Amino acid sequence: MALDKSVLSDYKKAGSILSEALAHGNKLIKVDANILEVCQAVEKKIHDLGGQMAFPAQPSIDNIAAHWCPDPGSKEVFTEGMLVKFDVGVHINGRIADSAFSVDLSDDKRYEGLIRASKNARDEALKIMKPGTTLGEIGRVIQDEITREGFSPIRNLSGHGLGEYEVHTSPSIPNFDTGDKTELKEDMVVAVEPFATPGQGKIFEQEQGNIYALIHVKPVRSPYAREALKIIESYNKLPFTLHWLSAQMGVGQAKLAMRELIQKGAVEVYPPLPEVSGPVVSQSEHSVIVADKPIVYTRE
Ligand code: MN
Ligand code: MN
């Protein structure tokens, strides 16, 4: 069995657009560059290339493993010593490509080993994304590569299946040996994303964030919330961020709208995910179609 040709071509197109946009981002992530502007430049590149955002560009920094976006109008810049994870998603007709890399902005390249750990773990895991490989085996390979470099995988973050217009579906791809005997099946589409840290290897959820996704359209009172809902419906229940919304309706109104939509339970929030013990985290991610020769469609 093989994926329908048009489905495969959508995945490959999403993957190659993402790969090109990430290469562009890699050049822009420099000390003193405005973080929001880098995100916007990469998102513009994706649109220019004919892709749609599957979720916002997320430049999570240092101890934040994932789910961080700059606020609208943010003047925050990258600074010397930062470890940046840059995680971006593109879709074509709902077929999602999800990929991330880490950048060491320290002068003495002190995070090289940590970045190598998550990258090697990802690349070794990708080699075994074949029918019959068990989830536990994938986790073991990831854990072995990361501990070999003297670090710990983050255990409560995992890779995931990619569904149509759905960023996180089953199977969940563990970053340590869970012993899970569930086998990969041909044509499963999954993201492999090891995180490595010198810390405990666990993240928690912060209280607030600026990344959201629509759950259900609900009746809302204010004209702002109604206007926001109209915009948000165009995202197909995929994640979005405050600076997208405020670019269309103004930051004050976007904030008021989001407050109401959260309160009504119309949207959910994805808050930043810091490491519990504080130190830095690296991440590397690719999306792959399970096959005897795994198709890593975000690689080129
Ligand atoms: Mn990702
Ligand atoms: Mn992912």
Coordinates of C-alpha atoms and ligand atoms in Angstrom, one line a residue:
M1 CA 0.0 0.0 0.0
A2 CA 1.2 3.5 -0.7
L3 CA -0.2 7.0 0.0
D4 CA -2.3 8.5 -2.8
K5 CA -0.1 10.4 -5.2
S6 CA -1.7 13.7 -4.6
V7 CA -1.5 13.3 -0.8
L8 CA 2.2 12.4 -1.1
S9 CA 2.8 15.4 -3.3
D10 CA 1.1 17.7 -0.8
Y11 CA 3.4 16.4 2.0
K12 CA 6.5 16.8 -0.2
K13 CA 5.5 20.3 -1.2
A14 CA 4.8 21.3 2.4
G15 CA 8.2 19.7 3.4
S16 CA 10.2 21.5 0.8
I17 CA 8.6 24.9 1.5
L18 CA 9.3 24.4 5.2
S19 CA 12.9 23.3 4.5
E20 CA 13.5 26.4 2.4
A21 CA 11.9 28.7 5.0
L22 CA 13.9 27.2 7.8
A23 CA 17.1 27.7 5.9
H24 CA 16.1 31.3 5.5
G25 CA 15.4 31.5 9.2
N26 CA 18.7 30.0 10.1
K27 CA 20.4 32.9 8.3
L28 CA 18.3 35.5 10.1
I29 CA 18.7 34.1 13.7
K30 CA 21.7 36.3 14.8
V31 CA 22.6 38.3 17.8
D32 CA 20.7 41.7 17.8
A33 CA 18.1 40.5 15.3
N34 CA 14.5 41.4 16.3
I35 CA 12.9 38.0 17.2
L36 CA 9.4 38.9 16.1
E37 CA 10.7 40.2 12.7
V38 CA 12.6 36.9 12.2
C39 CA 9.3 35.0 12.8
Q40 CA 7.4 37.3 10.4
A41 CA 10.1 37.0 7.7
V42 CA 10.0 33.2 7.8
E43 CA 6.2 33.2 7.8
K44 CA 6.2 35.5 4.8
K45 CA 8.6 33.3 3.0
I46 CA 6.3 30.3 3.5
H47 CA 3.3 32.3 2.1
D48 CA 5.4 33.5 -0.8
L49 CA 6.3 29.9 -1.6
G50 CA 2.7 28.9 -1.7
G51 CA 2.5 27.3 1.8
Q52 CA 0.0 27.8 4.6
M53 CA 1.0 28.0 8.3
A54 CA 0.2 24.8 10.2
F55 CA 1.2 26.7 13.4
P56 CA 3.2 29.9 14.2
A57 CA 7.0 30.1 13.9
Q58 CA 8.2 29.5 17.5
P59 CA 11.7 30.7 18.5
S60 CA 11.7 29.1 22.1
I61 CA 14.8 30.3 24.0
D62 CA 17.1 28.7 26.5
N63 CA 15.2 26.7 29.2
I64 CA 11.9 27.0 27.2
A65 CA 11.5 23.8 25.3
A66 CA 8.6 24.9 23.1
H67 CA 5.5 27.0 22.5
W68 CA 7.0 30.4 22.9
C69 CA 6.1 33.3 20.5
P70 CA 7.0 37.0 20.8
D71 CA 4.1 39.3 21.6
P72 CA 2.8 41.7 19.0
G73 CA 5.1 44.7 18.7
S74 CA 7.9 43.0 20.7
K75 CA 11.3 44.7 20.5
E76 CA 13.0 41.7 22.0
V77 CA 16.2 40.7 20.2
F78 CA 18.4 37.6 20.1
T79 CA 21.4 38.0 22.4
E80 CA 24.8 36.4 22.8
G81 CA 24.6 33.2 24.8
M82 CA 21.1 32.2 23.8
L83 CA 20.1 28.7 22.7
V84 CA 17.3 29.1 20.2
K85 CA 14.9 26.3 19.1
F86 CA 13.2 27.3 15.9
D87 CA 10.1 25.2 15.3
V88 CA 7.8 25.8 12.3
G89 CA 4.8 24.1 10.6
V90 CA 3.6 24.3 7.1
H91 CA 0.6 22.7 5.4
I92 CA -0.7 22.1 1.9
N93 CA -4.4 21.1 1.9
G94 CA -4.1 20.2 5.6
R95 CA -1.1 17.9 5.0
I96 CA 1.4 19.1 7.6
A97 CA 5.2 19.4 7.6
D98 CA 6.7 20.0 11.1
S99 CA 10.4 20.7 11.6
A100 CA 12.8 22.4 14.0
F101 CA 16.4 23.1 14.6
S102 CA 18.5 24.6 17.4
V103 CA 21.0 27.5 17.1
D104 CA 23.8 28.2 19.5
L105 CA 24.3 32.0 19.8
S106 CA 27.1 31.7 22.4
D107 CA 30.5 33.1 21.4
D108 CA 32.3 30.0 22.8
K109 CA 29.8 27.5 21.1
R110 CA 29.1 26.0 24.5
Y111 CA 25.9 24.3 23.4
E112 CA 27.4 22.4 20.5
G113 CA 27.3 19.1 22.3
L114 CA 23.8 19.6 23.5
I115 CA 22.6 20.4 20.0
R116 CA 24.5 17.5 18.5
A117 CA 22.7 15.2 21.1
S118 CA 19.2 16.0 19.9
K119 CA 20.2 16.1 16.3
N120 CA 21.9 12.7 16.3
A121 CA 19.0 11.3 18.3
R122 CA 16.6 12.5 15.6
D123 CA 18.7 11.3 12.7
E124 CA 19.2 7.8 14.2
A125 CA 15.5 7.5 15.0
L126 CA 14.6 8.5 11.5
K127 CA 16.6 5.6 10.1
I128 CA 14.3 3.1 11.8
M129 CA 10.9 4.7 11.0
K130 CA 9.9 1.5 9.2
P131 CA 6.9 -0.7 9.4
G132 CA 7.3 -3.0 12.4
T133 CA 9.6 -0.8 14.5
T134 CA 8.1 -0.5 18.0
L135 CA 7.6 2.8 19.7
G136 CA 9.8 1.6 22.6
E137 CA 12.7 0.9 20.1
I138 CA 12.5 4.4 18.8
G139 CA 12.5 5.8 22.3
R140 CA 15.5 3.7 23.2
V141 CA 17.5 4.9 20.2
I142 CA 16.8 8.5 21.1
Q143 CA 17.6 8.0 24.7
D144 CA 20.9 6.2 23.9
E145 CA 22.1 9.0 21.6
I146 CA 21.3 11.7 24.1
T147 CA 22.7 10.0 27.2
R148 CA 25.9 9.1 25.2
E149 CA 26.5 12.9 25.0
G150 CA 26.0 13.1 28.7
F151 CA 22.5 14.7 28.6
S152 CA 18.9 13.6 29.3
P153 CA 16.0 13.4 27.0
I154 CA 12.9 15.3 28.0
R155 CA 10.5 12.5 28.9
N156 CA 7.2 14.3 29.0
L157 CA 7.6 15.7 25.4
S158 CA 7.2 13.4 22.5
G159 CA 7.0 13.2 18.7
H160 CA 3.6 12.6 17.3
G161 CA 1.4 11.5 14.4
L162 CA 0.4 14.2 11.9
G163 CA -3.2 14.1 10.7
E164 CA -5.1 16.2 8.2
Y165 CA -5.3 19.7 9.8
E166 CA -4.2 18.0 13.1
V167 CA -0.7 18.6 14.4
H168 CA -0.8 16.1 17.2
T169 CA -2.4 12.7 16.6
S170 CA -1.4 9.1 17.6
P171 CA 1.0 7.5 17.7
S172 CA 3.0 9.4 20.3
I173 CA 6.7 8.9 19.6
P174 CA 8.5 8.7 23.0
N175 CA 11.9 10.2 23.6
F176 CA 13.0 7.4 26.0
D177 CA 12.5 3.7 26.2
T178 CA 9.0 3.1 27.3
G179 CA 9.0 -0.5 26.4
D180 CA 5.9 0.1 24.3
K181 CA 5.5 -2.7 21.8
T182 CA 3.1 -0.8 19.5
E183 CA 4.5 -1.1 15.9
L184 CA 4.8 1.6 13.3
K185 CA 2.7 0.9 10.2
E186 CA 3.4 1.7 6.6
D187 CA 2.3 5.2 5.5
M188 CA 2.0 6.6 9.0
V189 CA 3.0 10.2 8.9
V190 CA 4.9 11.3 12.1
A191 CA 7.1 14.0 13.5
V192 CA 10.2 12.8 15.4
E193 CA 11.4 15.5 17.9
P194 CA 13.9 14.7 20.6
F195 CA 14.7 17.3 23.2
A196 CA 18.0 17.2 25.1
T197 CA 19.0 18.9 28.4
P198 CA 21.6 18.9 31.1
G199 CA 18.7 19.2 33.5
Q200 CA 16.1 16.8 34.9
G201 CA 14.5 16.0 31.6
K202 CA 11.0 17.2 32.4
I203 CA 9.0 20.3 31.4
F204 CA 6.0 22.0 33.0
E205 CA 3.3 24.3 31.6
Q206 CA 3.5 28.0 32.3
E207 CA 0.2 29.7 33.3
Q208 CA -0.2 32.0 30.3
G209 CA 0.7 32.0 26.7
N210 CA -0.1 33.7 23.4
I211 CA -0.5 30.6 21.2
Y212 CA -4.0 29.3 20.8
A213 CA -6.3 27.0 18.9
L214 CA -10.0 27.1 18.2
I215 CA -12.0 24.3 20.0
H216 CA -15.6 25.2 19.1
V217 CA -17.2 28.3 17.7
K218 CA -19.4 29.7 20.5
P219 CA -21.7 32.6 20.7
V220 CA -19.8 35.7 21.8
R221 CA -20.9 39.1 23.0
S222 CA -18.4 41.7 21.9
P223 CA -17.8 42.8 18.3
Y224 CA -14.1 42.2 18.9
A225 CA -14.6 38.6 19.8
R226 CA -16.9 38.2 16.8
E227 CA -14.4 39.7 14.4
A228 CA -11.6 37.6 15.9
L229 CA -13.6 34.4 15.6
K230 CA -14.2 35.1 11.9
I231 CA -10.4 35.4 11.4
I232 CA -9.7 32.4 13.6
E233 CA -12.1 30.1 11.7
S234 CA -9.9 30.5 8.7
Y235 CA -7.1 28.7 10.5
N236 CA -9.0 25.3 10.4
K237 CA -8.6 24.7 14.1
L238 CA -4.8 24.8 13.7
P239 CA -2.7 26.8 16.3
F240 CA -2.3 30.6 15.8
T241 CA -0.7 33.4 17.8
L242 CA -1.6 36.8 19.1
H243 CA 0.7 38.7 16.7
W244 CA -1.2 37.2 13.7
L245 CA -4.5 38.3 15.1
S246 CA -3.3 41.8 16.1
A247 CA -1.8 42.3 12.6
Q248 CA -5.4 42.1 11.3
M249 CA -7.4 43.8 14.1
G250 CA -5.1 45.8 16.3
V251 CA -3.3 44.6 19.5
G252 CA -5.8 46.0 22.0
Q253 CA -8.8 44.6 20.4
A254 CA -7.1 41.2 19.7
K255 CA -6.2 40.9 23.4
L256 CA -9.8 41.7 24.5
A257 CA -11.1 39.3 22.0
M258 CA -8.8 36.5 23.2
R259 CA -9.7 37.1 26.8
E260 CA -13.4 36.6 26.0
L261 CA -12.8 33.6 23.8
I262 CA -10.7 31.9 26.4
Q263 CA -13.3 32.6 29.1
K264 CA -16.0 31.2 26.9
G265 CA -14.0 28.0 26.3
A266 CA -14.0 28.7 22.5
V267 CA -10.2 28.5 22.3
E268 CA -7.5 26.6 24.2
V269 CA -4.1 28.1 25.1
Y270 CA -0.7 26.4 24.5
P271 CA 1.5 28.0 27.2
P272 CA 5.4 28.0 27.0
L273 CA 7.0 24.8 28.3
P274 CA 10.1 25.4 30.5
E275 CA 12.4 22.7 31.8
V276 CA 11.6 22.1 35.5
S277 CA 15.2 22.4 36.8
G278 CA 16.0 25.5 34.8
P279 CA 18.8 24.8 32.3
V280 CA 18.9 25.0 28.5
V281 CA 17.1 22.6 26.1
S282 CA 17.9 21.7 22.5
Q283 CA 15.5 20.3 20.0
S284 CA 15.7 18.8 16.5
E285 CA 12.7 17.7 14.5
H286 CA 11.8 16.2 11.1
S287 CA 8.6 14.8 9.7
V288 CA 8.7 11.4 8.1
I289 CA 6.4 8.9 6.2
V290 CA 6.9 5.4 7.6
A291 CA 8.2 3.1 4.9
D292 CA 11.0 0.5 4.3
K293 CA 13.0 3.5 3.1
P294 CA 11.6 6.2 5.4
I295 CA 10.6 9.4 3.5
V296 CA 12.0 12.3 5.5
Y297 CA 10.0 15.0 3.6
T298 CA 11.2 18.0 5.6
R299 CA 14.8 17.3 4.9
E300 CA 15.1 18.8 1.4
Ligands
MN1 MN 7.6 21.1 15.7
MN2 MN 6.2 18.4 16.4

